[in-house]
């Protein structure tokens, strides 16, 4: 599709039927719905139960400090995303914006980084959902052997495929169905987390816990973390804990007043998540303590799933609700995380960076059904393969995810600065939101990317596995980016128009979204 044809397409002149240029249904989501989808993608209940233990082991009681430090670059980058979305709202986000700023090759690789990160997380979320599903069944029935079913490879993979299939089914029905499902799942998740936090503080005040840790404002001071290596590890965990808010921008074409609402949704999502993490981490540290035995967060038996240990002491007979909330968190994130790669594939097909079939949109549901099925299929296949090969490979792949997150977030932030380079000093607002914030956030994330790449060269960074003496985390992370280059070169032979700059340029008209 040429630039001229695109600018005169029905969607570009305002489709009276409420359908965007790509075929997506416009005006389906308001600000609250966008924030809910953003929160569901981040999955705060799952992140807290799985990351509090390892983070405390790295930095002790300074959880609030490391969450705030991790929040800062993410928030700065989110402001840059907001500026780009206001100028060019597009479901392709990183792919579209980086292409407009730096050209087709860097844009394609940026889009690949986004796709790879999301598909890897999809496989991880599905696997975690399987574990919590059988744990929930075990707690519900009192049959402890049910929890062991998750360790059966065949049952685990089969259940995972069912979960991915359900997530694909909901996603294929469009964002209106997604919104309805997420209101229920996220509402339940946040209600139970609030119950847990209130219960923990109540238990502390009533003296039912053995922990003698009193709240201190020094927990918010990152300078009191003992070493830089501990700080770097904690920061890496913190950045991952905030990842996922950019899904708010991928639905800009389906959002009411999408130029502003999607960007506002992303920034508000990051702020709300920070509040959840601060309250949850403070309550958990004060109730459980940081000891190496019992409920202590430094107890190795508690590190992988903190809430499983604390649920009964905090919530009593309603402890099962916390396991259900974590399961709900994984399930809701699995479904909404499907939105980002599906719409990125749609945009790449639309601009002829991928075959045209990826640009197909269901006339009934106005959603990219083909791209959604492809994203779900790849993630399910990836999980099944990794599960059969080795749990360590899967865990190292998740650690390598941090490389791709910092890569495509940082690249998009720098693209914001370059894209708006001619207007950076036109006003104080432009200087702050188009230069200062995205530049600082982008540089911060790219520094973390480079440092993680250097650290992961050592096999000790991860499971200890290596290939020719090189750490498996580095091999996987850099290998996936290298694979993207190979696929890009193949696509250049098949679809040279995009790589010659014929289908997407800086001055390609922004899509018209509902005001």
PDB file of C-alpha atoms in Angstrom, residues 1-141:
ATOM      1  CA  UNK A   1       0.000   0.000   0.000  1.00  0.00           C
ATOM      2  CA  UNK A   2       1.556   3.259  -1.059  1.00  0.00           C
ATOM      3  CA  UNK A   3       1.628   6.352   1.094  1.00  0.00           C
ATOM      4  CA  UNK A   4      -0.835   8.118  -1.197  1.00  0.00           C
ATOM      5  CA  UNK A   5      -3.286   5.260  -1.114  1.00  0.00           C
ATOM      6  CA  UNK A   6      -3.072   5.045   2.654  1.00  0.00           C
ATOM      7  CA  UNK A   7      -3.736   8.724   3.203  1.00  0.00           C
ATOM      8  CA  UNK A   8      -6.884   8.570   1.083  1.00  0.00           C
ATOM      9  CA  UNK A   9      -8.211   5.324   2.554  1.00  0.00           C
ATOM     10  CA  UNK A  10     -11.659   5.523   4.188  1.00  0.00           C
ATOM     11  CA  UNK A  11     -10.216   5.120   7.651  1.00  0.00           C
ATOM     12  CA  UNK A  12      -7.859   8.013   7.164  1.00  0.00           C
ATOM     13  CA  UNK A  13     -10.723  10.395   6.459  1.00  0.00           C
ATOM     14  CA  UNK A  14     -12.821   9.260   9.388  1.00  0.00           C
ATOM     15  CA  UNK A  15     -14.784   6.056   8.940  1.00  0.00           C
ATOM     16  CA  UNK A  16     -18.423   6.667   9.872  1.00  0.00           C
ATOM     17  CA  UNK A  17     -18.683   3.010  10.820  1.00  0.00           C
ATOM     18  CA  UNK A  18     -16.147   3.461  13.613  1.00  0.00           C
ATOM     19  CA  UNK A  19     -13.461   1.296  11.997  1.00  0.00           C
ATOM     20  CA  UNK A  20      -9.802   2.325  11.845  1.00  0.00           C
ATOM     21  CA  UNK A  21      -7.672   2.215   8.746  1.00  0.00           C
ATOM     22  CA  UNK A  22      -6.341  -1.210   9.720  1.00  0.00           C
ATOM     23  CA  UNK A  23      -9.847  -2.558  10.381  1.00  0.00           C
ATOM     24  CA  UNK A  24      -9.757  -2.277  14.181  1.00  0.00           C
ATOM     25  CA  UNK A  25     -12.889  -1.077  16.001  1.00  0.00           C
ATOM     26  CA  UNK A  26     -12.467   2.494  17.241  1.00  0.00           C
ATOM     27  CA  UNK A  27     -13.633   3.950  20.544  1.00  0.00           C
ATOM     28  CA  UNK A  28     -13.915   0.640  22.413  1.00  0.00           C
ATOM     29  CA  UNK A  29     -11.822   1.641  25.441  1.00  0.00           C
ATOM     30  CA  UNK A  30     -11.867   4.587  27.837  1.00  0.00           C
ATOM     31  CA  UNK A  31      -9.128   5.680  30.246  1.00  0.00           C
ATOM     32  CA  UNK A  32     -10.192   3.273  33.021  1.00  0.00           C
ATOM     33  CA  UNK A  33     -10.268   0.325  30.633  1.00  0.00           C
ATOM     34  CA  UNK A  34      -6.814   1.172  29.292  1.00  0.00           C
ATOM     35  CA  UNK A  35      -5.387   1.386  32.825  1.00  0.00           C
ATOM     36  CA  UNK A  36      -7.015  -1.935  33.769  1.00  0.00           C
ATOM     37  CA  UNK A  37      -5.502  -3.618  30.702  1.00  0.00           C
ATOM     38  CA  UNK A  38      -2.110  -2.132  31.591  1.00  0.00           C
ATOM     39  CA  UNK A  39      -2.317  -3.383  35.185  1.00  0.00           C
ATOM     40  CA  UNK A  40      -3.416  -6.836  34.048  1.00  0.00           C
ATOM     41  CA  UNK A  41      -0.436  -7.131  31.705  1.00  0.00           C
ATOM     42  CA  UNK A  42       2.041  -6.285  34.461  1.00  0.00           C
ATOM     43  CA  UNK A  43       0.344  -8.829  36.791  1.00  0.00           C
ATOM     44  CA  UNK A  44       1.186  -7.264  40.188  1.00  0.00           C
ATOM     45  CA  UNK A  45       0.023 -10.236  42.317  1.00  0.00           C
ATOM     46  CA  UNK A  46       2.249 -12.649  40.398  1.00  0.00           C
ATOM     47  CA  UNK A  47       5.198 -10.210  40.338  1.00  0.00           C
ATOM     48  CA  UNK A  48       5.031  -9.636  44.087  1.00  0.00           C
ATOM     49  CA  UNK A  49       4.820 -13.296  45.068  1.00  0.00           C
ATOM     50  CA  UNK A  50       7.630 -14.329  42.717  1.00  0.00           C
ATOM     51  CA  UNK A  51      10.040 -11.393  43.046  1.00  0.00           C
ATOM     52  CA  UNK A  52       9.878 -10.228  46.672  1.00  0.00           C
ATOM     53  CA  UNK A  53      11.989 -13.160  47.930  1.00  0.00           C
ATOM     54  CA  UNK A  54      14.851 -12.858  45.400  1.00  0.00           C
ATOM     55  CA  UNK A  55      14.853  -9.063  45.701  1.00  0.00           C
ATOM     56  CA  UNK A  56      15.069  -9.145  49.508  1.00  0.00           C
ATOM     57  CA  UNK A  57      17.910 -11.659  49.236  1.00  0.00           C
ATOM     58  CA  UNK A  58      19.742  -9.152  47.033  1.00  0.00           C
ATOM     59  CA  UNK A  59      19.069  -5.841  48.804  1.00  0.00           C
ATOM     60  CA  UNK A  60      17.495  -6.611  52.178  1.00  0.00           C
ATOM     61  CA  UNK A  61      14.729  -4.319  53.438  1.00  0.00           C
ATOM     62  CA  UNK A  62      15.287  -1.618  50.800  1.00  0.00           C
ATOM     63  CA  UNK A  63      12.460  -2.821  48.566  1.00  0.00           C
ATOM     64  CA  UNK A  64      10.746   0.595  48.424  1.00  0.00           C
ATOM     65  CA  UNK A  65      14.004   2.215  47.284  1.00  0.00           C
ATOM     66  CA  UNK A  66      14.658  -0.256  44.489  1.00  0.00           C
ATOM     67  CA  UNK A  67      11.043  -0.138  43.270  1.00  0.00           C
ATOM     68  CA  UNK A  68      11.236   3.656  43.072  1.00  0.00           C
ATOM     69  CA  UNK A  69      14.612   3.538  41.295  1.00  0.00           C
ATOM     70  CA  UNK A  70      13.234   0.995  38.806  1.00  0.00           C
ATOM     71  CA  UNK A  71      10.116   3.108  38.336  1.00  0.00           C
ATOM     72  CA  UNK A  72      12.022   6.257  37.364  1.00  0.00           C
ATOM     73  CA  UNK A  73      13.451   5.139  33.976  1.00  0.00           C
ATOM     74  CA  UNK A  74      10.200   3.364  33.146  1.00  0.00           C
ATOM     75  CA  UNK A  75       8.167   6.497  33.902  1.00  0.00           C
ATOM     76  CA  UNK A  76      10.538   8.715  31.916  1.00  0.00           C
ATOM     77  CA  UNK A  77      10.308   6.360  28.941  1.00  0.00           C
ATOM     78  CA  UNK A  78       6.508   6.267  29.313  1.00  0.00           C
ATOM     79  CA  UNK A  79       6.446  10.060  28.919  1.00  0.00           C
ATOM     80  CA  UNK A  80       8.366   9.681  25.655  1.00  0.00           C
ATOM     81  CA  UNK A  81       5.904   7.020  24.489  1.00  0.00           C
ATOM     82  CA  UNK A  82       3.092   9.431  25.295  1.00  0.00           C
ATOM     83  CA  UNK A  83       4.600  12.108  23.055  1.00  0.00           C
ATOM     84  CA  UNK A  84       5.058   9.675  20.176  1.00  0.00           C
ATOM     85  CA  UNK A  85       1.528   8.366  20.557  1.00  0.00           C
ATOM     86  CA  UNK A  86       0.084  11.890  20.551  1.00  0.00           C
ATOM     87  CA  UNK A  87       1.861  12.551  17.262  1.00  0.00           C
ATOM     88  CA  UNK A  88       1.407   9.150  15.577  1.00  0.00           C
ATOM     89  CA  UNK A  89      -1.044   6.809  17.325  1.00  0.00           C
ATOM     90  CA  UNK A  90      -0.385   3.369  15.882  1.00  0.00           C
ATOM     91  CA  UNK A  91      -0.756  -0.207  17.067  1.00  0.00           C
ATOM     92  CA  UNK A  92       2.810  -0.898  15.904  1.00  0.00           C
ATOM     93  CA  UNK A  93       4.246   1.373  18.655  1.00  0.00           C
ATOM     94  CA  UNK A  94       8.007   0.634  18.773  1.00  0.00           C
ATOM     95  CA  UNK A  95       8.125  -0.761  15.234  1.00  0.00           C
ATOM     96  CA  UNK A  96       6.278   2.195  13.714  1.00  0.00           C
ATOM     97  CA  UNK A  97       7.923   4.973  15.728  1.00  0.00           C
ATOM     98  CA  UNK A  98      11.505   3.706  15.474  1.00  0.00           C
ATOM     99  CA  UNK A  99      11.043   3.190  11.719  1.00  0.00           C
ATOM    100  CA  UNK A 100       9.833   6.787  11.379  1.00  0.00           C
ATOM    101  CA  UNK A 101      12.813   8.039  13.407  1.00  0.00           C
ATOM    102  CA  UNK A 102      15.712   5.831  12.302  1.00  0.00           C
ATOM    103  CA  UNK A 103      14.546   4.064   9.158  1.00  0.00           C
ATOM    104  CA  UNK A 104      13.244   0.582   8.276  1.00  0.00           C
ATOM    105  CA  UNK A 105      16.146  -1.570   9.416  1.00  0.00           C
ATOM    106  CA  UNK A 106      16.423  -0.302  12.982  1.00  0.00           C
ATOM    107  CA  UNK A 107      12.628  -0.066  13.173  1.00  0.00           C
ATOM    108  CA  UNK A 108      12.238  -3.688  12.126  1.00  0.00           C
ATOM    109  CA  UNK A 109      14.709  -4.872  14.776  1.00  0.00           C
ATOM    110  CA  UNK A 110      12.963  -2.724  17.403  1.00  0.00           C
ATOM    111  CA  UNK A 111       9.679  -4.399  16.497  1.00  0.00           C
ATOM    112  CA  UNK A 112      11.373  -7.792  16.678  1.00  0.00           C
ATOM    113  CA  UNK A 113      12.596  -7.029  20.207  1.00  0.00           C
ATOM    114  CA  UNK A 114       9.051  -6.193  21.287  1.00  0.00           C
ATOM    115  CA  UNK A 115       7.656  -9.356  19.687  1.00  0.00           C
ATOM    116  CA  UNK A 116      10.329 -11.609  21.185  1.00  0.00           C
ATOM    117  CA  UNK A 117       9.919 -10.173  24.682  1.00  0.00           C
ATOM    118  CA  UNK A 118       6.150 -10.555  24.643  1.00  0.00           C
ATOM    119  CA  UNK A 119       6.150 -14.070  23.215  1.00  0.00           C
ATOM    120  CA  UNK A 120       8.695 -15.265  25.791  1.00  0.00           C
ATOM    121  CA  UNK A 121       6.633 -13.749  28.596  1.00  0.00           C
ATOM    122  CA  UNK A 122       3.499 -15.375  27.206  1.00  0.00           C
ATOM    123  CA  UNK A 123       5.133 -18.778  27.510  1.00  0.00           C
ATOM    124  CA  UNK A 124       6.314 -18.010  31.047  1.00  0.00           C
ATOM    125  CA  UNK A 125       2.909 -16.740  32.168  1.00  0.00           C
ATOM    126  CA  UNK A 126       1.239 -19.848  30.793  1.00  0.00           C
ATOM    127  CA  UNK A 127       3.682 -22.048  32.687  1.00  0.00           C
ATOM    128  CA  UNK A 128       3.189 -20.164  35.951  1.00  0.00           C
ATOM    129  CA  UNK A 129      -0.583 -20.310  35.486  1.00  0.00           C
ATOM    130  CA  UNK A 130      -0.318 -24.103  35.237  1.00  0.00           C
ATOM    131  CA  UNK A 131       1.612 -24.291  38.522  1.00  0.00           C
ATOM    132  CA  UNK A 132      -0.873 -22.112  40.387  1.00  0.00           C
ATOM    133  CA  UNK A 133      -3.852 -23.859  38.838  1.00  0.00           C
ATOM    134  CA  UNK A 134      -2.873 -27.213  40.313  1.00  0.00           C
ATOM    135  CA  UNK A 135      -1.805 -25.567  43.584  1.00  0.00           C
ATOM    136  CA  UNK A 136      -5.245 -23.975  43.792  1.00  0.00           C
ATOM    137  CA  UNK A 137      -6.952 -27.320  43.112  1.00  0.00           C
ATOM    138  CA  UNK A 138      -4.810 -28.904  45.813  1.00  0.00           C
ATOM    139  CA  UNK A 139      -5.762 -26.252  48.365  1.00  0.00           C
ATOM    140  CA  UNK A 140      -9.410 -26.357  47.356  1.00  0.00           C
ATOM    141  CA  UNK A 141      -9.760 -30.140  47.699  1.00  0.00           C
TER     142      UNK A 141
END
